[in-house]
CSV table of C-alpha atoms and ligand atoms in Angstrom, one decimal:
chain,number,residue,atom,x,y,z
K,1,UNK,CA,-108.5,90.9,54.5
K,2,UNK,CA,-108.4,88.1,52.0
K,3,UNK,CA,-106.5,85.0,53.3
K,4,UNK,CA,-105.6,81.8,51.5
K,5,UNK,CA,-104.1,78.7,53.0
K,6,UNK,CA,-102.6,75.9,50.9
K,7,UNK,CA,-101.0,72.8,52.2
K,8,UNK,CA,-98.7,70.3,50.4
K,9,UNK,CA,-95.2,69.3,49.5
K,10,UNK,CA,-93.4,72.6,48.7
K,11,UNK,CA,-90.1,73.5,47.2
K,12,UNK,CA,-88.4,76.8,47.1
K,13,UNK,CA,-84.9,78.4,47.0
K,14,UNK,CA,-82.8,80.2,49.4
K,15,UNK,CA,-80.0,80.7,47.0
K,16,UNK,CA,-78.6,79.9,43.5
K,17,UNK,CA,-77.9,76.1,43.2
K,18,UNK,CA,-75.3,76.8,40.5
K,19,UNK,CA,-73.3,78.5,43.3
K,20,UNK,CA,-74.2,77.0,46.6
K,21,UNK,CA,-74.9,73.5,47.8
K,22,UNK,CA,-77.9,74.0,50.1
K,23,UNK,CA,-80.0,76.3,47.8
K,24,UNK,CA,-83.1,74.1,47.8
K,25,UNK,CA,-85.8,74.4,50.4
K,26,UNK,CA,-87.8,71.2,50.6
K,27,UNK,CA,-90.7,70.8,53.0
K,28,UNK,CA,-92.7,67.6,52.5
K,29,UNK,CA,-95.8,68.9,54.3
K,30,UNK,CA,-95.9,72.7,54.2
K,31,UNK,CA,-98.3,75.5,54.7
K,32,UNK,CA,-98.4,78.6,52.4
K,33,UNK,CA,-100.5,81.3,54.0
K,34,UNK,CA,-101.3,84.5,52.1
K,35,UNK,CA,-103.0,87.6,53.1
K,36,UNK,CA,-104.0,90.3,50.7
K,37,UNK,CA,-101.8,88.9,48.0
K,38,UNK,CA,-98.6,88.5,50.1
K,39,UNK,CA,-97.1,85.4,51.6
K,40,UNK,CA,-97.5,85.8,55.4
K,41,UNK,CA,-96.3,82.4,56.5
K,42,UNK,CA,-94.4,79.5,54.8
K,43,UNK,CA,-93.1,76.5,56.6
K,44,UNK,CA,-93.8,73.0,58.0
K,45,UNK,CA,-97.5,72.4,58.5
K,46,UNK,CA,-97.1,71.1,62.0
K,47,UNK,CA,-95.4,74.3,63.1
K,48,UNK,CA,-97.6,76.7,61.2
K,49,UNK,CA,-101.0,75.2,61.3
K,50,UNK,CA,-102.1,77.5,64.2
K,51,UNK,CA,-101.4,80.5,62.0
K,52,UNK,CA,-104.4,79.8,59.7
K,53,UNK,CA,-107.1,82.4,60.7
K,54,UNK,CA,-110.4,81.1,61.9
K,55,UNK,CA,-112.8,80.6,59.0
K,56,UNK,CA,-110.1,80.1,56.4
K,57,UNK,CA,-110.3,76.7,54.6
K,58,UNK,CA,-107.0,74.9,54.0
K,59,UNK,CA,-106.8,73.6,50.5
K,60,UNK,CA,-104.7,70.4,50.6
K,61,UNK,CA,-102.9,69.1,47.6
K,62,UNK,CA,-101.5,65.7,48.8
K,63,UNK,CA,-100.1,64.5,45.4
K,64,UNK,CA,-98.4,67.6,44.2
K,65,UNK,CA,-95.4,69.9,44.4
K,66,UNK,CA,-96.1,73.5,45.3
K,67,UNK,CA,-93.6,76.1,44.1
K,68,UNK,CA,-93.3,79.7,43.1
K,69,UNK,CA,-95.0,80.6,39.8
K,70,UNK,CA,-92.8,80.2,36.7
K,71,UNK,CA,-91.1,83.2,35.2
K,72,UNK,CA,-90.8,83.4,31.4
K,73,UNK,CA,-88.0,85.9,30.7
K,74,UNK,CA,-88.5,86.1,27.0
K,75,UNK,CA,-91.7,85.7,25.0
K,76,UNK,CA,-93.5,87.4,22.1
K,77,UNK,CA,-97.2,87.6,22.9
K,78,UNK,CA,-97.8,88.7,19.3
K,79,UNK,CA,-96.4,85.5,17.9
K,80,UNK,CA,-98.8,83.1,19.5
K,81,UNK,CA,-100.5,82.5,16.2
K,82,UNK,CA,-97.3,81.4,14.4
K,83,UNK,CA,-96.0,78.7,16.8
K,84,UNK,CA,-94.7,75.9,14.6
K,85,UNK,CA,-94.1,77.7,11.4
K,86,UNK,CA,-92.3,75.4,9.0
K,87,UNK,CA,-88.8,75.3,7.7
K,88,UNK,CA,-86.7,78.4,8.2
K,89,UNK,CA,-83.8,79.8,10.3
K,90,UNK,CA,-84.0,83.1,12.0
K,91,UNK,CA,-83.9,85.8,9.3
K,92,UNK,CA,-86.1,83.8,6.8
K,93,UNK,CA,-88.5,82.9,9.6
K,94,UNK,CA,-88.9,86.6,10.5
K,95,UNK,CA,-89.5,87.6,6.9
K,96,UNK,CA,-91.8,84.7,6.0
K,97,UNK,CA,-94.0,84.5,9.1
K,98,UNK,CA,-93.2,86.9,12.0
K,99,UNK,CA,-93.4,90.3,10.3
K,100,UNK,CA,-96.7,89.3,8.7
K,101,UNK,CA,-98.2,88.2,11.9
K,102,UNK,CA,-97.2,91.3,13.8
K,103,UNK,CA,-98.8,93.6,11.2
K,104,UNK,CA,-102.2,92.3,12.3
K,105,UNK,CA,-101.6,93.9,15.7
K,106,UNK,CA,-102.4,97.3,14.2
K,107,UNK,CA,-106.0,96.1,14.8
K,108,UNK,CA,-106.9,96.7,18.4
K,109,UNK,CA,-109.5,93.9,18.4
K,110,UNK,CA,-107.0,91.4,17.1
K,111,UNK,CA,-104.6,92.4,19.8
K,112,UNK,CA,-107.2,92.1,22.5
K,113,UNK,CA,-108.2,88.6,21.4
K,114,UNK,CA,-104.6,87.5,21.2
K,115,UNK,CA,-103.8,88.9,24.6
K,116,UNK,CA,-106.7,86.8,26.1
K,117,UNK,CA,-105.4,83.6,24.5
K,118,UNK,CA,-101.8,84.5,25.6
K,119,UNK,CA,-102.7,85.0,29.2
K,120,UNK,CA,-104.9,81.9,29.3
K,121,UNK,CA,-101.9,79.9,28.0
K,122,UNK,CA,-99.5,81.4,30.5
K,123,UNK,CA,-101.7,80.6,33.5
K,124,UNK,CA,-102.5,77.1,32.3
K,125,UNK,CA,-98.8,76.5,32.1
K,126,UNK,CA,-98.1,77.9,35.5
K,127,UNK,CA,-96.4,81.0,34.3
K,128,UNK,CA,-97.2,84.0,36.5
K,129,UNK,CA,-94.7,86.6,35.3
K,130,UNK,CA,-93.4,87.2,31.8
K,131,UNK,CA,-91.2,89.7,30.0
K,132,UNK,CA,-92.9,90.1,26.6
K,133,UNK,CA,-92.5,91.7,23.3
K,134,UNK,CA,-95.6,93.3,21.9
K,135,UNK,CA,-95.6,94.6,18.3
K,136,UNK,CA,-94.6,98.1,17.1
K,137,UNK,CA,-98.2,99.4,17.6
K,138,UNK,CA,-98.9,101.1,20.9
K,139,UNK,CA,-102.4,99.6,20.9
K,140,UNK,CA,-100.8,96.1,21.0
K,141,UNK,CA,-99.0,97.2,24.2
K,142,UNK,CA,-102.3,98.6,25.7
K,143,UNK,CA,-104.0,95.3,25.0
K,144,UNK,CA,-101.3,93.4,26.8
K,145,UNK,CA,-101.2,95.5,29.9
K,146,UNK,CA,-105.0,95.8,30.1
K,147,UNK,CA,-105.2,92.0,30.1
K,148,UNK,CA,-102.6,91.9,32.8
K,149,UNK,CA,-104.4,94.5,34.9
K,150,UNK,CA,-107.6,92.4,34.6
K,151,UNK,CA,-105.7,89.3,35.8
K,152,UNK,CA,-103.7,91.0,38.5
K,153,UNK,CA,-100.4,89.6,37.1
K,154,UNK,CA,-96.9,91.0,37.4
K,155,UNK,CA,-95.9,91.5,33.8
K,156,UNK,CA,-93.2,93.4,31.9
K,157,UNK,CA,-93.7,94.4,28.2
K,158,UNK,CA,-93.0,97.0,25.6
K,159,UNK,CA,-93.5,98.3,22.1
K,160,UNK,CA,-91.0,97.0,19.5
K,161,UNK,CA,-88.7,99.6,18.1
K,162,UNK,CA,-87.7,99.0,14.4
K,163,UNK,CA,-86.8,101.7,11.9
K,164,UNK,CA,-85.2,99.6,9.2
K,165,UNK,CA,-84.9,96.2,7.6
K,166,UNK,CA,-88.5,95.3,8.1
K,167,UNK,CA,-91.8,95.9,6.1
K,168,UNK,CA,-92.7,99.5,6.0
K,169,UNK,CA,-95.9,99.2,8.1
K,170,UNK,CA,-93.9,97.9,11.0
K,171,UNK,CA,-91.4,100.8,11.0
K,172,UNK,CA,-91.3,103.7,13.3
K,173,UNK,CA,-88.6,106.4,13.3
K,174,UNK,CA,-86.1,107.2,16.0
K,175,UNK,CA,-88.3,110.0,17.2
K,176,UNK,CA,-91.8,108.4,16.9
K,177,UNK,CA,-90.3,105.2,18.6
K,178,UNK,CA,-89.0,107.3,21.4
K,179,UNK,CA,-92.2,109.4,21.8
K,180,UNK,CA,-94.5,106.4,21.6
K,181,UNK,CA,-92.4,104.4,24.1
K,182,UNK,CA,-92.2,107.4,26.5
K,183,UNK,CA,-96.0,107.8,26.4
K,184,UNK,CA,-96.5,104.1,27.1
K,185,UNK,CA,-94.1,104.3,30.0
K,186,UNK,CA,-96.1,107.2,31.5
K,187,UNK,CA,-99.3,105.1,31.0
K,188,UNK,CA,-98.2,101.7,32.1
K,189,UNK,CA,-94.9,101.6,34.1
K,190,UNK,CA,-95.9,101.0,37.7
K,191,UNK,CA,-99.6,100.7,37.0
K,192,UNK,CA,-100.9,97.6,38.9
K,193,UNK,CA,-98.1,95.2,38.8
K,194,UNK,CA,-97.0,96.1,35.3
K,195,UNK,CA,-93.6,97.4,34.3
K,196,UNK,CA,-92.3,98.7,31.0
K,197,UNK,CA,-89.4,97.4,28.8
K,198,UNK,CA,-87.8,99.5,26.1
K,199,UNK,CA,-87.7,97.0,23.3
K,200,UNK,CA,-85.4,97.5,20.3
K,201,UNK,CA,-86.1,94.3,18.4
K,202,UNK,CA,-82.4,93.6,17.6
K,203,UNK,CA,-79.5,95.5,16.2
K,204,UNK,CA,-80.3,94.8,12.5
K,205,UNK,CA,-83.7,96.5,12.7
K,206,UNK,CA,-82.6,99.7,14.5
K,207,UNK,CA,-80.5,102.5,13.1
K,208,UNK,CA,-77.7,103.9,15.2
K,209,UNK,CA,-79.9,106.9,15.9
K,210,UNK,CA,-82.8,104.7,17.2
K,211,UNK,CA,-80.5,102.8,19.5
K,212,UNK,CA,-79.1,106.1,20.8
K,213,UNK,CA,-82.5,107.4,21.6
K,214,UNK,CA,-83.5,104.1,23.2
K,215,UNK,CA,-80.5,104.5,25.5
K,216,UNK,CA,-81.5,108.1,26.3
K,217,UNK,CA,-85.1,107.0,27.1
K,218,UNK,CA,-83.8,104.3,29.4
K,219,UNK,CA,-81.6,106.7,31.3
K,220,UNK,CA,-84.7,109.0,31.6
K,221,UNK,CA,-87.0,106.3,32.9
K,222,UNK,CA,-86.0,104.8,36.2
K,223,UNK,CA,-86.9,101.2,36.9
K,224,UNK,CA,-87.7,100.3,33.2
K,225,UNK,CA,-86.1,97.5,31.3
K,226,UNK,CA,-84.2,97.0,28.1
K,227,UNK,CA,-85.4,93.9,26.3
K,228,UNK,CA,-83.7,92.7,23.0
K,229,UNK,CA,-82.1,89.8,21.2
K,230,UNK,CA,-78.4,89.1,20.9
K,231,UNK,CA,-76.2,86.5,19.1
K,232,UNK,CA,-78.9,84.0,18.4
K,233,UNK,CA,-77.9,82.9,14.9
K,234,UNK,CA,-74.6,82.9,13.0
K,235,UNK,CA,-76.0,84.6,9.9
K,236,UNK,CA,-77.6,87.3,12.1
K,237,UNK,CA,-74.2,87.9,13.8
K,238,UNK,CA,-72.5,88.3,10.4
K,239,UNK,CA,-75.2,90.8,9.4
K,240,UNK,CA,-74.7,92.9,12.5
K,241,UNK,CA,-70.9,93.0,11.7
K,242,UNK,CA,-71.8,94.4,8.2
K,243,UNK,CA,-74.3,96.9,9.6
K,244,UNK,CA,-72.0,98.1,12.5
K,245,UNK,CA,-68.4,97.6,11.2
K,246,UNK,CA,-67.2,100.2,13.7
K,247,UNK,CA,-68.2,98.1,16.7
K,248,UNK,CA,-66.1,95.2,18.1
K,249,UNK,CA,-69.0,92.8,18.0
K,250,UNK,CA,-72.8,92.3,18.4
K,251,UNK,CA,-72.9,92.9,22.2
K,252,UNK,CA,-70.8,96.0,21.8
K,253,UNK,CA,-73.5,97.6,19.6
K,254,UNK,CA,-75.8,97.6,22.6
K,255,UNK,CA,-73.0,98.6,25.0
K,256,UNK,CA,-72.0,101.5,22.8
K,257,UNK,CA,-75.5,103.0,22.9
K,258,UNK,CA,-75.9,102.6,26.7
K,259,UNK,CA,-78.3,99.7,26.6
K,260,UNK,CA,-76.4,97.3,28.9
K,261,UNK,CA,-76.9,97.2,32.7
K,262,UNK,CA,-79.0,95.8,35.4
K,263,UNK,CA,-82.6,95.3,34.0
K,264,UNK,CA,-81.2,94.6,30.5
K,265,UNK,CA,-82.5,91.2,29.3
K,266,UNK,CA,-80.8,89.7,26.3
K,267,UNK,CA,-82.6,86.8,24.6
K,268,UNK,CA,-80.5,83.9,23.5
K,269,UNK,CA,-76.8,84.7,23.6
K,270,UNK,CA,-76.1,81.4,22.0
K,271,UNK,CA,-72.9,82.4,20.3
K,272,UNK,CA,-71.5,84.9,22.8
K,273,UNK,CA,-67.7,84.9,23.1
K,274,UNK,CA,-66.0,84.5,26.5
K,275,UNK,CA,-65.2,88.3,26.4
K,276,UNK,CA,-68.9,89.1,25.7
K,277,UNK,CA,-70.1,86.9,28.5
K,278,UNK,CA,-67.7,88.7,30.8
K,279,UNK,CA,-69.1,92.0,29.7
K,280,UNK,CA,-72.7,90.8,30.4
K,281,UNK,CA,-71.5,89.8,33.9
K,282,UNK,CA,-69.8,93.1,34.5
K,283,UNK,CA,-72.8,95.1,33.3
K,284,UNK,CA,-75.2,93.1,35.5
K,285,UNK,CA,-77.4,92.3,32.5
K,286,UNK,CA,-79.3,89.0,32.1
K,287,UNK,CA,-79.6,86.3,29.5
K,288,UNK,CA,-82.9,84.6,28.6
K,289,UNK,CA,-82.1,81.0,27.7
K,290,UNK,CA,-84.6,79.8,25.1
K,291,UNK,CA,-83.9,76.1,24.3
K,292,UNK,CA,-87.0,75.2,22.4
K,293,UNK,CA,-86.6,78.2,20.1
K,294,UNK,CA,-82.9,77.6,19.6
K,295,UNK,CA,-83.6,74.0,18.6
K,296,UNK,CA,-86.6,74.8,16.4
K,297,UNK,CA,-84.8,77.5,14.4
K,298,UNK,CA,-81.6,75.5,14.4
K,299,UNK,CA,-79.8,78.4,16.1
K,300,UNK,CA,-77.4,76.5,18.2
K,301,UNK,CA,-76.7,75.1,21.7
K,302,UNK,CA,-76.6,77.7,24.5
K,303,UNK,CA,-73.5,77.2,26.8
K,304,UNK,CA,-75.3,77.1,30.1
K,305,UNK,CA,-72.2,75.9,32.0
K,306,UNK,CA,-70.1,78.8,30.7
K,307,UNK,CA,-72.9,81.3,31.4
K,308,UNK,CA,-73.2,80.1,35.0
K,309,UNK,CA,-69.4,79.7,35.6
K,310,UNK,CA,-69.0,80.4,39.3
K,311,UNK,CA,-66.1,82.7,38.6
K,312,UNK,CA,-68.5,85.1,36.7
K,313,UNK,CA,-72.0,83.8,36.9
K,314,UNK,CA,-74.6,85.5,34.7
K,315,UNK,CA,-78.1,86.1,35.6
K,316,UNK,CA,-80.0,83.5,33.5
K,317,UNK,CA,-83.6,82.8,33.2
K,318,UNK,CA,-85.6,80.5,30.9
K,319,UNK,CA,-87.5,82.0,28.0
K,320,UNK,CA,-90.1,80.2,25.9
K,321,UNK,CA,-89.6,82.7,23.0
K,322,UNK,CA,-93.0,81.9,21.6
K,323,UNK,CA,-93.5,81.8,18.5
K,324,UNK,CA,-90.0,80.6,17.6
K,325,UNK,CA,-90.2,78.6,20.8
K,326,UNK,CA,-92.6,75.7,20.6
K,327,UNK,CA,-94.2,75.6,24.0
K,328,UNK,CA,-95.6,77.9,26.7
K,329,UNK,CA,-94.6,75.2,29.3
K,330,UNK,CA,-91.5,76.0,31.4
K,331,UNK,CA,-91.6,72.2,32.3
K,332,UNK,CA,-91.1,71.3,28.6
K,333,UNK,CA,-88.5,74.1,28.4
K,334,UNK,CA,-86.6,72.4,31.2
K,335,UNK,CA,-86.8,69.1,29.3
K,336,UNK,CA,-85.3,70.7,26.2
K,337,UNK,CA,-82.7,72.7,28.3
K,338,UNK,CA,-81.5,69.4,29.7
K,339,UNK,CA,-80.9,68.0,26.3
K,340,UNK,CA,-79.2,71.2,25.0
K,341,UNK,CA,-76.9,71.1,28.0
K,342,UNK,CA,-76.2,67.4,27.5
K,343,UNK,CA,-75.1,68.1,23.9
K,344,UNK,CA,-72.8,70.7,25.4
K,345,UNK,CA,-71.3,68.2,27.9
K,346,UNK,CA,-73.2,69.8,30.8
K,347,UNK,CA,-75.4,67.9,33.2
K,348,UNK,CA,-78.4,70.1,34.1
K,349,UNK,CA,-80.1,68.7,37.2
K,350,UNK,CA,-83.7,69.6,38.0
K,351,UNK,CA,-82.9,71.6,41.1
K,352,UNK,CA,-81.0,74.0,38.8
K,353,UNK,CA,-83.8,73.9,36.2
K,354,UNK,CA,-86.5,74.7,38.8
K,355,UNK,CA,-84.3,77.5,40.0
K,356,UNK,CA,-84.0,78.9,36.5
K,357,UNK,CA,-87.7,78.7,36.0
K,358,UNK,CA,-88.5,80.5,39.3
K,359,UNK,CA,-86.0,82.5,41.4
K,360,UNK,CA,-83.4,82.5,38.7
K,361,UNK,CA,-85.9,84.1,36.3
K,362,UNK,CA,-87.0,86.5,39.0
K,363,UNK,CA,-83.4,87.5,39.6
K,364,UNK,CA,-82.8,87.9,35.9
K,365,UNK,CA,-85.7,90.4,35.9
K,366,UNK,CA,-84.4,92.1,39.1
K,367,UNK,CA,-87.7,91.0,40.8
K,368,UNK,CA,-86.2,88.6,43.3
K,369,UNK,CA,-87.3,90.9,46.1
K,370,UNK,CA,-91.0,90.4,45.0
K,371,UNK,CA,-91.4,87.0,43.3
K,372,UNK,CA,-89.6,83.8,42.5
K,373,UNK,CA,-89.7,81.9,45.8
K,374,UNK,CA,-92.0,81.0,48.6
K,375,UNK,CA,-91.0,83.4,51.4
K,376,UNK,CA,-92.7,85.7,53.8
K,377,UNK,CA,-93.2,89.2,52.3
K,378,UNK,CA,-93.2,88.0,48.7
K,379,UNK,CA,-96.1,88.3,46.3
K,380,UNK,CA,-98.2,85.1,46.5
K,381,UNK,CA,-97.8,83.8,42.9
K,382,UNK,CA,-97.4,80.1,43.2
K,383,UNK,CA,-98.4,76.9,41.4
K,384,UNK,CA,-99.5,73.4,42.1
K,385,UNK,CA,-97.8,70.6,40.0
K,386,UNK,CA,-99.7,67.3,40.0
K,387,UNK,CA,-97.3,64.4,40.3
K,388,UNK,CA,-100.1,62.1,39.2
K,389,UNK,CA,-101.3,64.2,36.2
K,390,UNK,CA,-101.3,61.3,33.8
K,391,UNK,CA,-101.2,57.5,34.4
K,392,UNK,CA,-97.7,57.3,33.2
K,393,UNK,CA,-96.5,60.2,35.3
K,394,UNK,CA,-98.2,58.7,38.3
K,395,UNK,CA,-96.5,55.4,37.7
K,396,UNK,CA,-93.1,57.0,37.1
K,397,UNK,CA,-93.2,59.3,40.1
K,398,UNK,CA,-94.2,56.4,42.4
K,399,UNK,CA,-90.8,55.0,41.5
K,400,UNK,CA,-88.7,58.0,42.7
K,401,UNK,CA,-86.5,58.0,45.8
K,402,UNK,CA,-85.8,61.6,46.4
K,403,UNK,CA,-87.2,65.1,45.8
K,404,UNK,CA,-84.4,65.7,43.3
K,405,UNK,CA,-85.5,62.7,41.3
K,406,UNK,CA,-89.1,63.6,41.5
K,407,UNK,CA,-88.4,67.1,40.2
K,408,UNK,CA,-86.3,65.7,37.4
K,409,UNK,CA,-89.0,63.4,36.3
K,410,UNK,CA,-91.5,66.3,36.4
K,411,UNK,CA,-89.1,68.4,34.3
K,412,UNK,CA,-88.7,65.7,31.7
K,413,UNK,CA,-92.2,64.3,31.5
K,414,UNK,CA,-94.2,67.3,32.7
K,415,UNK,CA,-96.1,69.9,30.7
K,416,UNK,CA,-99.4,71.8,31.1
K,417,UNK,CA,-101.2,68.7,32.1
K,418,UNK,CA,-99.2,68.7,35.3
K,419,UNK,CA,-100.3,72.2,36.3
K,420,UNK,CA,-103.2,71.6,38.6
K,421,UNK,CA,-103.6,75.2,39.8
K,422,UNK,CA,-102.0,78.6,39.4
K,423,UNK,CA,-102.4,81.2,42.1
K,424,UNK,CA,-102.0,84.9,41.4
K,425,UNK,CA,-101.6,87.1,44.4
K,426,UNK,CA,-103.1,84.4,46.6
K,427,UNK,CA,-106.1,83.8,44.5
K,428,UNK,CA,-106.6,80.8,42.1
K,429,UNK,CA,-106.4,82.2,38.6
K,430,UNK,CA,-106.4,78.8,36.9
K,431,UNK,CA,-107.8,75.5,38.1
K,432,UNK,CA,-107.2,72.6,35.8
K,433,UNK,CA,-110.3,70.7,36.9
K,434,UNK,CA,-112.4,73.8,36.2
K,435,UNK,CA,-110.8,74.3,32.8
K,436,UNK,CA,-111.5,70.9,31.5
G,1,GUN,N1,-84.6,88.3,16.6
G,1,GUN,C1,-85.2,89.4,16.2
G,1,GUN,N2,-86.5,89.2,16.3
G,1,GUN,C2,-86.7,88.0,16.7
G,1,GUN,C3,-87.9,87.3,17.0
G,1,GUN,O1,-89.1,87.7,16.9
G,1,GUN,N3,-87.8,86.0,17.5
G,1,GUN,C4,-86.5,85.5,17.7
G,1,GUN,N4,-86.4,84.2,18.1
G,1,GUN,N5,-85.4,86.1,17.4
G,1,GUN,C5,-85.5,87.4,16.9
G,2,ZN,ZN1,-87.5,86.4,20.8
């Protein structure tokens, strides 16, 4: 048995703070005990200290917040090399930068090197689970999951499906896309902690036949995900109307082909109508809110308040959407989400932001029984956020009066410098002091 004991100020969630008042668990001096990768005790240090097995050292973080690992519900691992590409909105950005970058993933060695950089960046930012796009090449998926197996992380990913409106080398066909995805599901879904997402890029790059076969494959493959984009950009939405005039709207394209349900994750949804939001709710699908991407590409302001309307609250998680997004940090993502919400007359407090980055993300990925909070029986993926990471952060956090304020300051001023440690399955997978 491998046991780990960590002590410090811990926060977690017992519910959704968008819906209930007492969702936050706040324990100023807590013990997290893990055995063989699973949390076996979590609670006040004074009550639980006797549970630490003989011979197990307690790692104490006195100037920190401990919480569940961050969940990135939408990211492109194959776009790490094009973060910060200048001067374009969505469709031009795809054509000018993205499709070129993704063609390089035909090369297995390139994919492997990129996967290493990507996982290093996730862990250094406290992200322990991600739902990721690979490229269209199966070898780009293999590189992603092999890296995840090596690190012991819980990851979801898949091969992009595109059979039109992209450069020829990136195109599959309805049948080869189906066959390649099916083979990757057999190879990777349920191997280690990995799971597969059927990944039609977005409606414009898939023919009706490809979307139909994607729906067939999803029905044939229990426990897999559907991962795509919806209603990110106004020109994109107009294009979908031209390509699918027989459908009532963008979301209806996916609905028609049987691609909406629990385990469907739709990136963006910036311009969803009330009726479309209602359909996402009824289907049990989830939205990945990607504020840094939406700002960078000038896509628009996501209506978080409407998405989390208590009358029909959607499953929402945060996505970094690297490389349209500009940071791997879920803390920085919280900062930008706060500002996007503010421009939409919604006040996003940090309890809600930390929920979206942890248990909310886990719920969006239908993984809330396994990850997303500190609770007995859950997988022991958790992080240590240093409240004194920089002199300015130390000064500012010294002037806070409540855990809510402390979390808010972390969410506005924090970034990867605040991540002191990232534990995967109870084992330190990233230690800032060792990395520097
Ligand atoms: N829509 C279709 N493909 C993409 C992509 O790679 N990034 C973003 N942000 N939106 C997309
Ligand atoms: Zn994306």
